[in-house]
Short mmCIF file of C-alpha atoms and ligand atoms in Angstrom, two decimals:
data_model
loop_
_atom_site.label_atom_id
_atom_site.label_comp_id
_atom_site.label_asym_id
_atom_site.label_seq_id
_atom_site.Cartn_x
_atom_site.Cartn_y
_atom_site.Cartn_z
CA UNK A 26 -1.51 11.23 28.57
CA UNK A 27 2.04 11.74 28.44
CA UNK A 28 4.12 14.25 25.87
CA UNK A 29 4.22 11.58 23.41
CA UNK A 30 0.60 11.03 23.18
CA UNK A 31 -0.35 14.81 23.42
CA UNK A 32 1.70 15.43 20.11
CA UNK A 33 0.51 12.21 18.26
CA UNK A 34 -2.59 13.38 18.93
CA UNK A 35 -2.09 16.71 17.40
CA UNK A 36 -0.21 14.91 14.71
CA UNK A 37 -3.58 12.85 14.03
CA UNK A 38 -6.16 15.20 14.28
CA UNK A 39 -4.10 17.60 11.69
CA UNK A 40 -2.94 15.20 9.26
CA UNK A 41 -5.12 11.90 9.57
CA UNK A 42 -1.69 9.87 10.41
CA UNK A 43 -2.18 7.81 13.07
CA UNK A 44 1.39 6.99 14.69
CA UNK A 45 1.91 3.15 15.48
CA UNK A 46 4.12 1.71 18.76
CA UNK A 47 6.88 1.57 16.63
CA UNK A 48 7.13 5.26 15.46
CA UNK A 49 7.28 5.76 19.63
CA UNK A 50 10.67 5.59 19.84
CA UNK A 51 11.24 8.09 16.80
CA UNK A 52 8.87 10.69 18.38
CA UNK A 53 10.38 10.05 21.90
CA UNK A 54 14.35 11.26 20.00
CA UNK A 55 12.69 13.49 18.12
CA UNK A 56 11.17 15.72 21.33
CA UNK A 57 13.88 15.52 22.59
CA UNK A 58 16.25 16.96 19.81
CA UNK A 59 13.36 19.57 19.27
CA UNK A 60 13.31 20.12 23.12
CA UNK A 61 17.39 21.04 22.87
CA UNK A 62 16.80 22.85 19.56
CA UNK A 63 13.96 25.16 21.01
CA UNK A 64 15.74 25.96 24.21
CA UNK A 65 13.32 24.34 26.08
CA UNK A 66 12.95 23.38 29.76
CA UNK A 67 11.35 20.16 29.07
CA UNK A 68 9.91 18.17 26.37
CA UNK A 69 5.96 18.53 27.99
CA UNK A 70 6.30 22.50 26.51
CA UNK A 71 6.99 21.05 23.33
CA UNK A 72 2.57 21.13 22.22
CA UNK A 73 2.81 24.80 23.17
CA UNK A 74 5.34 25.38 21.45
CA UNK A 75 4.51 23.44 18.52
CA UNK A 76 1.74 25.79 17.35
CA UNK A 77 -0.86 25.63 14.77
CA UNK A 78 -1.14 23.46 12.23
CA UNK A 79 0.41 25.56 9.74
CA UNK A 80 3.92 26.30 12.28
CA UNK A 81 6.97 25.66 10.37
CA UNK A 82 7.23 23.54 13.96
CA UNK A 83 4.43 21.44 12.94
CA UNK A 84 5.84 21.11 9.58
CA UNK A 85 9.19 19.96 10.76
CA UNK A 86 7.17 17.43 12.87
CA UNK A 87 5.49 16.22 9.67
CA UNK A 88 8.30 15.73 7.79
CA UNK A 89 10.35 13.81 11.01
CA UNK A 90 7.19 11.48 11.56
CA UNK A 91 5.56 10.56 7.61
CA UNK A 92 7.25 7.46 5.91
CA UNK A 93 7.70 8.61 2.22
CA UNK A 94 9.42 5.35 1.15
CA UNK A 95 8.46 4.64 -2.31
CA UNK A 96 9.68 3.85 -5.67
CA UNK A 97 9.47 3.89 -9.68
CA UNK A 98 7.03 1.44 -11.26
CA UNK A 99 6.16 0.24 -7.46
CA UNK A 100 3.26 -2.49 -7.47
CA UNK A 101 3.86 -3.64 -11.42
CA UNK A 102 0.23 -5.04 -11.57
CA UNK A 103 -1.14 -2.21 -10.77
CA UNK A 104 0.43 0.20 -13.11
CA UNK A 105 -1.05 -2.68 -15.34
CA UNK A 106 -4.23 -1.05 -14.55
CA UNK A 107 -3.00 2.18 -14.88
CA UNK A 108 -2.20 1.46 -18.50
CA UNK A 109 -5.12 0.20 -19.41
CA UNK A 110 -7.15 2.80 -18.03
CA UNK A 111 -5.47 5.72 -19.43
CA UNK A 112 -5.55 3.67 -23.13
CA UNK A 113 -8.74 3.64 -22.80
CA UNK A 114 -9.64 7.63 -21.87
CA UNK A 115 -11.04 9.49 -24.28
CA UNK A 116 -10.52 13.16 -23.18
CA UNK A 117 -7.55 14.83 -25.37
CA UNK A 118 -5.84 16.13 -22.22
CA UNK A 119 -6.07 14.19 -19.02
CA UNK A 120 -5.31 15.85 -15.29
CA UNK A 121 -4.17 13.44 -12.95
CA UNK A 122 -3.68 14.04 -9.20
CA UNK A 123 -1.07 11.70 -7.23
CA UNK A 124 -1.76 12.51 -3.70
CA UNK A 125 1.16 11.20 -0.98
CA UNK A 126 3.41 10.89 -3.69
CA UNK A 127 6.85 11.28 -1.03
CA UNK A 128 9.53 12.01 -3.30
CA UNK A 129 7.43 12.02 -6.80
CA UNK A 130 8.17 8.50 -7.78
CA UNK A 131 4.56 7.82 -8.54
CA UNK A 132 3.51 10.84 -10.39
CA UNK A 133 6.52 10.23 -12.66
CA UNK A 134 5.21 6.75 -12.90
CA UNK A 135 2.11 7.91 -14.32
CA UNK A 136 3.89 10.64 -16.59
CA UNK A 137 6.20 8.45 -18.31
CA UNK A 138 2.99 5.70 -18.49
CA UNK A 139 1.43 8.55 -20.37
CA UNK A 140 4.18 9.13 -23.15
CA UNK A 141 4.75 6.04 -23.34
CA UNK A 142 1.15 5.20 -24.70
CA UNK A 143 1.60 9.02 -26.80
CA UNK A 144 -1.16 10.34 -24.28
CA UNK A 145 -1.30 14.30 -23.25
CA UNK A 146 -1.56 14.79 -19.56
CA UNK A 147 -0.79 17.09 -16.40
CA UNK A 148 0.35 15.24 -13.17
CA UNK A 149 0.00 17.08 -9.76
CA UNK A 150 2.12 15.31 -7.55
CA UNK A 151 1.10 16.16 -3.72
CA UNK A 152 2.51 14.91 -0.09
CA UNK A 153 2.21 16.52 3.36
CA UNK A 154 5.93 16.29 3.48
CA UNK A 155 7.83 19.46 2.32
CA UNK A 156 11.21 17.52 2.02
CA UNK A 157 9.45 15.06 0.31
CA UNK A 158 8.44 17.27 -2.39
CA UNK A 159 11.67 18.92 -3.07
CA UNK A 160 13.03 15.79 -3.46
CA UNK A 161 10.56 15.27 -5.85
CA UNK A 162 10.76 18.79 -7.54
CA UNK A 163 14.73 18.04 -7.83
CA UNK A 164 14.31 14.85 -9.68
CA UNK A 165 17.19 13.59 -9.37
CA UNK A 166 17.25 9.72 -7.54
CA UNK A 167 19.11 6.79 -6.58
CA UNK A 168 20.03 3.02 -8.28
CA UNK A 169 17.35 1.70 -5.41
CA UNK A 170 14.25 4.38 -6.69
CA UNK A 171 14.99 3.25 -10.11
CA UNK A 172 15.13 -0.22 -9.91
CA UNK A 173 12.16 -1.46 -11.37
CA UNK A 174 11.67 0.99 -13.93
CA UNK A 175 11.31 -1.17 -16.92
CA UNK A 176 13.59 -1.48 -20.12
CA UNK A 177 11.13 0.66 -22.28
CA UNK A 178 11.46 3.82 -19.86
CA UNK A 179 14.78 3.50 -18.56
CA UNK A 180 15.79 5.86 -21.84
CA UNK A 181 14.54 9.11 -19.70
CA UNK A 182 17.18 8.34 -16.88
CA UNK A 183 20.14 10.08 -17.45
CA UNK A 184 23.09 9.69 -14.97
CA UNK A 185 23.75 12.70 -13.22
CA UNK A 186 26.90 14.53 -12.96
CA UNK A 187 26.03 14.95 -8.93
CA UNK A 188 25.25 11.33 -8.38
CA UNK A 189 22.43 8.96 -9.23
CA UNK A 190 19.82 9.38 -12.34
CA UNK A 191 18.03 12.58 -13.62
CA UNK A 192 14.28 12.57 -15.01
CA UNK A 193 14.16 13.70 -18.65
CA UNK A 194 13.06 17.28 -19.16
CA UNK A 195 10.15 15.92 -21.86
CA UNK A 196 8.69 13.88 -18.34
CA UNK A 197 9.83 16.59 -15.82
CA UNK A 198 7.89 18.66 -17.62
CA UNK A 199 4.40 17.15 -17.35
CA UNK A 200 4.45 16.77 -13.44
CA UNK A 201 4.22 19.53 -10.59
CA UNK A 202 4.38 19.41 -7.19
CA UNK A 203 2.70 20.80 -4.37
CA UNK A 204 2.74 20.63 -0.59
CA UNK A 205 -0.99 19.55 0.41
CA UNK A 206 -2.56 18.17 3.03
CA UNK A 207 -4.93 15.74 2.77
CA UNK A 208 -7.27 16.97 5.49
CA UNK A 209 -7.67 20.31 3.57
CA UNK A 210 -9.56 21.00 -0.06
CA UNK A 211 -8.63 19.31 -2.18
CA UNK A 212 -7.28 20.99 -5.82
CA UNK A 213 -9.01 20.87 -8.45
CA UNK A 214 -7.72 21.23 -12.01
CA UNK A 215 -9.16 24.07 -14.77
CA UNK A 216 -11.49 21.30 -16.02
CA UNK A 217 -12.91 20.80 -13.08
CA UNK A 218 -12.53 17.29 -12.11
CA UNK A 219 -9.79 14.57 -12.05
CA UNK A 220 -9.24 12.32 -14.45
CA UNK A 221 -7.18 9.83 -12.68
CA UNK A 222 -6.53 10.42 -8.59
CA UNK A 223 -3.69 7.78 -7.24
CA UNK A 224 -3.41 7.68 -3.77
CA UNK A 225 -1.30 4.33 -2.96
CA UNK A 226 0.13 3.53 0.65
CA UNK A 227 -1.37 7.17 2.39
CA UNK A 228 -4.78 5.65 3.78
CA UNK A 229 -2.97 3.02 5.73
CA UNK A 230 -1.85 5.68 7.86
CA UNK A 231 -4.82 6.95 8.80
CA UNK A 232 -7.45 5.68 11.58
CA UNK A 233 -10.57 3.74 9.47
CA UNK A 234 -13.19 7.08 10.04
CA UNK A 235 -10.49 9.15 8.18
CA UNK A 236 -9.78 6.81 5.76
CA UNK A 237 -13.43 6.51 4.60
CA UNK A 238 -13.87 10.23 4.66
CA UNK A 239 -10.70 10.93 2.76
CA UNK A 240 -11.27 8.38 0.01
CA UNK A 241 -15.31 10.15 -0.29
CA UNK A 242 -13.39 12.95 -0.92
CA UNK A 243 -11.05 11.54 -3.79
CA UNK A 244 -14.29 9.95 -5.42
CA UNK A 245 -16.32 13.70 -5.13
CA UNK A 246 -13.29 15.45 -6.82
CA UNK A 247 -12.75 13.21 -10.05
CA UNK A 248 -14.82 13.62 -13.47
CA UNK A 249 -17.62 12.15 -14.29
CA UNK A 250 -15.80 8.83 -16.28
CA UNK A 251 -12.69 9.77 -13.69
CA UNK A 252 -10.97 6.57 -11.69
CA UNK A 253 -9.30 6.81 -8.10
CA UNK A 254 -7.34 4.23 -7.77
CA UNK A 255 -5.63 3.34 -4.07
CA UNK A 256 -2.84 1.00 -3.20
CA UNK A 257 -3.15 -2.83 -2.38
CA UNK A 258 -2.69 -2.26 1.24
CA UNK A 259 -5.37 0.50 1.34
CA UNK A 260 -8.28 -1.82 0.92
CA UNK A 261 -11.31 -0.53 2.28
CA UNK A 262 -13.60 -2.51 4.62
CA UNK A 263 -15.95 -0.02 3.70
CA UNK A 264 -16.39 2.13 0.73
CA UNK A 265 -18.27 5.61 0.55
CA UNK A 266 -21.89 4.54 -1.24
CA UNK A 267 -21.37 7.29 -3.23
CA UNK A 268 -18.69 5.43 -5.34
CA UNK A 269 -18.81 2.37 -7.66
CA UNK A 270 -16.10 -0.32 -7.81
CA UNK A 271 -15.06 -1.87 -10.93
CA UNK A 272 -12.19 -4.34 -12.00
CA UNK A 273 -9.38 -3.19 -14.48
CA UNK A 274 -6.67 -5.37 -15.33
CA UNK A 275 -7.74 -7.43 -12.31
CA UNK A 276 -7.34 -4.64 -9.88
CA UNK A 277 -9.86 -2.64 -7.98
CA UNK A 278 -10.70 0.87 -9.10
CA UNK A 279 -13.30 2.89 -7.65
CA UNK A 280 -15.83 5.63 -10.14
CA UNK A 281 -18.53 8.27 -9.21
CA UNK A 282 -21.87 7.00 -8.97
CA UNK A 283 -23.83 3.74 -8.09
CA UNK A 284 -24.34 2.84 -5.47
CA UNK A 285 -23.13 -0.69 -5.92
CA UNK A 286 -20.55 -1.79 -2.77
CA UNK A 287 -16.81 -3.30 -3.82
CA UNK A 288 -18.47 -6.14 -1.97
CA UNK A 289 -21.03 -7.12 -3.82
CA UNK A 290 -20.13 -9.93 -6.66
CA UNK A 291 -17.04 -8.91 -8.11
CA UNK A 292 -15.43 -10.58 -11.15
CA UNK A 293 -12.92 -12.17 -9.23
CA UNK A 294 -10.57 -14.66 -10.52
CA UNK A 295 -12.14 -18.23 -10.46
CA UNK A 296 -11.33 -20.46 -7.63
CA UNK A 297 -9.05 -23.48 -8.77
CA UNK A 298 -12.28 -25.67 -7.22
CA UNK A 299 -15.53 -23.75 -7.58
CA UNK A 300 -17.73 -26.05 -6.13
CA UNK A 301 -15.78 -25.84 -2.89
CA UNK A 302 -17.96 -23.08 -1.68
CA UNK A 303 -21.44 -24.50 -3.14
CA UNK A 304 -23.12 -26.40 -0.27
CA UNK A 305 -25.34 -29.19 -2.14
CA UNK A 306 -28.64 -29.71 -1.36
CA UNK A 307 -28.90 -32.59 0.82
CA UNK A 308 -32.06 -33.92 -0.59
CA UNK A 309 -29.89 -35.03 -4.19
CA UNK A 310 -26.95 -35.60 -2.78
CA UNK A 311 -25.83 -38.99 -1.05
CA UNK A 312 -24.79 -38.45 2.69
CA UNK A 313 -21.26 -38.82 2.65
CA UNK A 314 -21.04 -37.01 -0.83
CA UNK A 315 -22.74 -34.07 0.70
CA UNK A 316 -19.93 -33.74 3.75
CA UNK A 317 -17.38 -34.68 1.12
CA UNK A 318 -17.92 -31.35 -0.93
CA UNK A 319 -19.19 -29.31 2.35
CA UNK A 320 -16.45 -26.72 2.08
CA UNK A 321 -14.12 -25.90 5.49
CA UNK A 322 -14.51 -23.10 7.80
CA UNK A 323 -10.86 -22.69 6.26
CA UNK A 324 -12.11 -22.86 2.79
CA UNK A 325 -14.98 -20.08 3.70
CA UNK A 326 -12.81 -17.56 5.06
CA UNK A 327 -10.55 -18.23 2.25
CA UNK A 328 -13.15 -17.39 0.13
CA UNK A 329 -13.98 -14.32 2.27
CA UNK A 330 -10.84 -13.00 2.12
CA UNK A 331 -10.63 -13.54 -1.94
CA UNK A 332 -13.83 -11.61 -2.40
CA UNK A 333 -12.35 -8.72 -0.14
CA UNK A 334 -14.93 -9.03 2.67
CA UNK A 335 -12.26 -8.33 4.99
CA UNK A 336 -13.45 -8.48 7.87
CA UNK A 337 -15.71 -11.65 7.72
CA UNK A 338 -12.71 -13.43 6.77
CA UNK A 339 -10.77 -12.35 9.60
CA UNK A 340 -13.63 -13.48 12.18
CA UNK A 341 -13.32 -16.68 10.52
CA UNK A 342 -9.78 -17.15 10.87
CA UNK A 343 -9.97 -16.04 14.59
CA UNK A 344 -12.62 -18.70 15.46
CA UNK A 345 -10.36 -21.19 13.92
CA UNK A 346 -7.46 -19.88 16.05
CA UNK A 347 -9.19 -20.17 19.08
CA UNK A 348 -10.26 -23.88 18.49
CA UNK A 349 -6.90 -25.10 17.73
CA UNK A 350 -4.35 -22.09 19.58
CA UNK A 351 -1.61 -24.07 17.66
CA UNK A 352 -2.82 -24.21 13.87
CA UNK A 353 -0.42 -22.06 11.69
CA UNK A 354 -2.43 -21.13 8.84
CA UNK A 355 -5.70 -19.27 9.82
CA UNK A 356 -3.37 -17.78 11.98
CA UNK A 357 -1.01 -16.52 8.85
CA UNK A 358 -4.37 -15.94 7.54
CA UNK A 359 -5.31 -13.39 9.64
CA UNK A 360 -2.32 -11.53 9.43
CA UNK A 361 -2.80 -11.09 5.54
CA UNK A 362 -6.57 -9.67 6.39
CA UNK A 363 -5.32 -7.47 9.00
CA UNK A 364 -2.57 -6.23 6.75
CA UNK A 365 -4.88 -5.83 3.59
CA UNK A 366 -7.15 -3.94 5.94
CA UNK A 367 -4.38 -1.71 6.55
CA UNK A 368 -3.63 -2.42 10.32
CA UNK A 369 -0.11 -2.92 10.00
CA UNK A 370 1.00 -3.16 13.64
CA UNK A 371 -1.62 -5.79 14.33
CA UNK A 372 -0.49 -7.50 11.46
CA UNK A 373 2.98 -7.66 12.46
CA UNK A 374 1.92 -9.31 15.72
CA UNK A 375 -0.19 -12.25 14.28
CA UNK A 376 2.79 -12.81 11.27
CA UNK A 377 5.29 -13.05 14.67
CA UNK A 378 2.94 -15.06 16.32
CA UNK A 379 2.26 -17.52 13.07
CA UNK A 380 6.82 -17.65 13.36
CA UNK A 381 6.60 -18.70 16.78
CA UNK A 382 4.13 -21.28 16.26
CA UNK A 383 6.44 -22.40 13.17
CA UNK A 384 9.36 -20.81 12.38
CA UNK A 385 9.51 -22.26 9.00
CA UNK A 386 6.26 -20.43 7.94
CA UNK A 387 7.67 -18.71 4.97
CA UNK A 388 4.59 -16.99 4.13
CA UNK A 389 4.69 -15.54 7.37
CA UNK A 390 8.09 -14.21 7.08
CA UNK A 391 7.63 -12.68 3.60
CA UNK A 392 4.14 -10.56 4.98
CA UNK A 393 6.13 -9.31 8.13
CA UNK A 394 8.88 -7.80 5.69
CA UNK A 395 5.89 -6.03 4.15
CA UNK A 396 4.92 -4.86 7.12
CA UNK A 397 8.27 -3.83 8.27
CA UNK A 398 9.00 -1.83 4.67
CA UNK A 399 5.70 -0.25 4.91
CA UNK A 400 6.65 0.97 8.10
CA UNK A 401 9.97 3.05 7.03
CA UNK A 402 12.41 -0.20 8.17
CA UNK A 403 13.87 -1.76 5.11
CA UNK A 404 16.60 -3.64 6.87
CA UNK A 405 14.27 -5.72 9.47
CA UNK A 406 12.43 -5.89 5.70
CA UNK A 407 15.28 -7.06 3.43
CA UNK A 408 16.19 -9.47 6.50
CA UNK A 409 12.42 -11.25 6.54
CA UNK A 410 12.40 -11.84 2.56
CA UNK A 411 15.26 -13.41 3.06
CA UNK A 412 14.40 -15.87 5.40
CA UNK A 413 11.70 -16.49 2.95
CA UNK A 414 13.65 -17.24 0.19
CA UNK A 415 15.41 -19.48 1.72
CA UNK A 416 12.82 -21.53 3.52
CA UNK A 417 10.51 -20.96 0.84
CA UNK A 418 13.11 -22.72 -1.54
CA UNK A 419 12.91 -26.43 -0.17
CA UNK A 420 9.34 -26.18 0.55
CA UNK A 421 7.78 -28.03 -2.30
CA UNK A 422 4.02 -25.56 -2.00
CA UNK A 423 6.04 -23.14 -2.61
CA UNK A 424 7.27 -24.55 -6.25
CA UNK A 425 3.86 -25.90 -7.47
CA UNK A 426 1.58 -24.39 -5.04
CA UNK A 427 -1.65 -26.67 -4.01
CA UNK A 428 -3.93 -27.13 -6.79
CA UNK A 429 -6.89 -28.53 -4.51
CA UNK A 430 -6.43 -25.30 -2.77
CA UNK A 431 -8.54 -22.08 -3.42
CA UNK A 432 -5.49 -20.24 -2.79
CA UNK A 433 -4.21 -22.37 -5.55
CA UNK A 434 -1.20 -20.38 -6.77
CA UNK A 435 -1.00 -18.16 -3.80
CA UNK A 436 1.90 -19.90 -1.82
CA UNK A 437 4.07 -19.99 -5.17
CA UNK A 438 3.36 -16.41 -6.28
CA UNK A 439 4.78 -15.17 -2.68
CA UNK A 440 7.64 -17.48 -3.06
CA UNK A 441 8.57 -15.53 -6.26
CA UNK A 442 7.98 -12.11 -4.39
CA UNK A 443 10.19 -13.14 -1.65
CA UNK A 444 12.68 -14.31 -3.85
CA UNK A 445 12.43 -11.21 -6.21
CA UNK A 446 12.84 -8.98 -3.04
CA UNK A 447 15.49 -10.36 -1.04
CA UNK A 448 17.73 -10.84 -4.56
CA UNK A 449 17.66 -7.01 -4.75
CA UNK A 450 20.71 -5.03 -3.48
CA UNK A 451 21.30 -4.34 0.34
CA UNK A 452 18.05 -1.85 1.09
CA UNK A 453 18.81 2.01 1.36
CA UNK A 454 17.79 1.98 5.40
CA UNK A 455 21.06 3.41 6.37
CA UNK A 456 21.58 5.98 3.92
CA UNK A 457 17.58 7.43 4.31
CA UNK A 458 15.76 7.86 0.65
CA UNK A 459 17.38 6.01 -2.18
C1 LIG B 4 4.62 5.41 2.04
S1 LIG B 4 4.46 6.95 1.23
C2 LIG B 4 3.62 6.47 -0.23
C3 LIG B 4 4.27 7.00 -1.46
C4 LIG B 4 3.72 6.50 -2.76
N1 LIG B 4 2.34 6.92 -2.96
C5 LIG B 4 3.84 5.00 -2.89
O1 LIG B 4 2.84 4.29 -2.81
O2 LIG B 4 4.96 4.50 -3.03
C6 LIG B 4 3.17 7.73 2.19
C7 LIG B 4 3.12 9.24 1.97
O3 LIG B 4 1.87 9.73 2.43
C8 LIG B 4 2.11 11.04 2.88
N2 LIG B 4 0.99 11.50 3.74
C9 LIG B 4 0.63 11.02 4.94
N3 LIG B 4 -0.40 11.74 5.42
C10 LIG B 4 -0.70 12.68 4.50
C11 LIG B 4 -1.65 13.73 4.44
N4 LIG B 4 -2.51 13.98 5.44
N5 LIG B 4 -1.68 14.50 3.33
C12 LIG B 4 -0.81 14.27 2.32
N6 LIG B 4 0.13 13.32 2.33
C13 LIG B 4 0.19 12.53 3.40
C14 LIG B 4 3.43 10.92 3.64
O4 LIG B 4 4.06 12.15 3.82
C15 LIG B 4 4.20 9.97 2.73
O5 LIG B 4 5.02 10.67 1.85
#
């Protein structure tokens, strides 16, 4: 194993973040500036000289290697859920934890969510990432951080005298922050347990073991009506027995207790056609009726992937790749299972395989710039949504989507992401955090 893999492996087994090719050439400059730094003979002395896990080395490491990009409001159907649950709680005083919060923008989220709705409550923001969380202590941020913050909070943004927009002190004031990492104990707040624990965009980071173990402890640490809540490329293939799902707003929170899978039935949204996935009995049914409503391998693994059984749909979009090598959209299909499962880099591949195949595949192009902003590189990001856009705009799917479709709505909900996100100013890759 070369230097490269020695330190990722350190940087794995420490933190649960499991580096993908792409960081490579990061960690590759990054040895070799610490190599310099340190007065080293080569970079293969660097894991000695690294030290333990709690080295200001290893920190530095940490903070070089974690992608903290994030912003205010991020995921707007989500902190739909968020509202609702936190109108609904019932304890005077709520503690919420936000762990892998970068540069605060969540637990702030979650703060000003609070007094917006008049609710008491104590936000620990947390992140592996000590520059991170000054950042976040300062809280102080840029036109690109704030962007989506909507109308009825954008009174607690002041502009500051040193550049960009300053939290109110009546927010500031509700939210701490702590370096933590999430291998080690979790805090726990005077009460005793958490009332709400968001942990968007961390998991995805980590290898699938870790993940599971990680979000077990998240569910053991909340209260007994408490809600963990992770982000919507965090999905679990698997989910600790020990927790119970259930749907807010549409959205997938997780509760102590039950032992009730997030794959059993779930009240999903209904299918445009319902009866595509009922096979009738043949005995009532003419022939040609009953092949007529027989739904499509397509259909099933549609279906699959709609109910969250990840990885069922994704074996059913690979058998349809491999009988026709040249069909586009089990293929795009795929790509949106892997990335829901979390595998970004995979992803990426099958989204650059579906653009190959047909370079017009919008869909395809908007998912990669998800990818690629998930992975820390907003311009290869911006430059995908774009693309998007602009195919997605004389594609007629993309205006009234397919009602026949399961996906019914699908095509022309991504065509308003992509146009939504490549009509936003040039993306802050350049300049580092917004
Ligand atoms: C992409 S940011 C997500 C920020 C925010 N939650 C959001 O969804 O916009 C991922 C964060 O997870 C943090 N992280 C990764 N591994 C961690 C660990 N083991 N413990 C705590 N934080 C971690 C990184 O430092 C980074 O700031």
């Amino acid at each position: 194993v070369n230097v490269e893999g020695r330190v990722a492996a350190l940087l794995a087994a420490w933190t649960g973040i499991e580096l993908s090719s792409t960081s490579t050439p990061a960690l590759a400059a990054f040895l070799r500036e610490r190599t310099h730094a340190l007065g080293l003979t080569s970079p293969s002395s660097y894991p000695t000289a690294l030290g333990g896990p709690d080295s200001v080395e290893f920190q530095r490491l940490v903070n070089a290697m974690t992608v903290t990009y994030t912003w205010f409001f991020r995921d707007l159907e989500q902190v739909e859920t968020m509202r609702a649950l936190l109108a609904r709680a019932t304890r005077p005083s709520l503690d919420i934890w936000i762990p892998g919060c970068a540069s605060g923008e969540d637990a702030y989220t979650v703060a000003l969510l609070c007094r917006e709705l008049g609710i008491s409550a104590q936000v620990l923001g947390t992140d592996v990432n000590s520059t991170a969380i000054a950042v976040a202590r300062e809280g102080r941020y840029g036109e690109w951080s704030v962007r989506d913050v909507p109308q009825a909070s954008r009174q607690y943004f002041a502009r500051s005298s040193r550049g960009g927009f300053e939290l109110d002190a009546s927010v500031r004031s509700r939210v701490r922050f702590q370096v933590h990492n999430l291998l080690a104990s979790p805090p726990l707040p005077p009460s005793g347990g958490w009332d709400l624990v968001l942990c968007r965009n961390v998991l995805m980071y980590f290898g699938k073991e870790r993940a599971k173990l990680t979000v077990g402890t998240l569910g053991r640490v909340l209260h007994d009506e408490g809600r963990l809540l992770l982000g919507a490329s965090d999905v679990m293939v698997e989910v600790p027995g020990e927790l119970s799902v259930e749907y807010v707003s549409g959205r997938v929170t997780f509760r102590r207790g039950g032992v009730r899978s997030a794959f059993e039935p779930v009240p999903l949204p209904p299918l445009a056609r319902p009866e595509a996935t009922r096979i009738p009995d043949a005995g009532t049914v003419e022939p040609d009726a009953a092949i007529e409503a027989r739904p499509t391998l397509l259909e099933v693994a549609h279906a699959h992937l709609m109910a969250g059984r990840l990885d069922l749909a994704l074996s059913t979009y690979q058998t349809l790749c491999a009988a026709d090598p040249f069909a586009t959209e089990p293929r795009l299909f795929a790509g949106v299972a892997k990335y829901l499962a979390g595998d970004l880099q995979p992803a990426l591949e099958a989204f650059r395989a579906c653009l190959l195949l047909d370079e017009k595949c919008w869909p395809a192009s908007y998912y990669l710039g998800l990818c690629y902003e998930n992975m820390g590189l907003p311009r290869d990001a911006l430059r995908e949504y774009r693309r998007a856009a602009k195919q997605s705009a004389v594609d007629s799917t993309a205006r009234d989507g397919d009602p026949r479709s399961p996906l019914h709505g699908f095509f022309r909900d991504v065509a308003w992401l992509a146009r939504k996100r490549s009509a936003l100013p040039d993306l802050p890759g350049a300049s580092g955090k917004a």
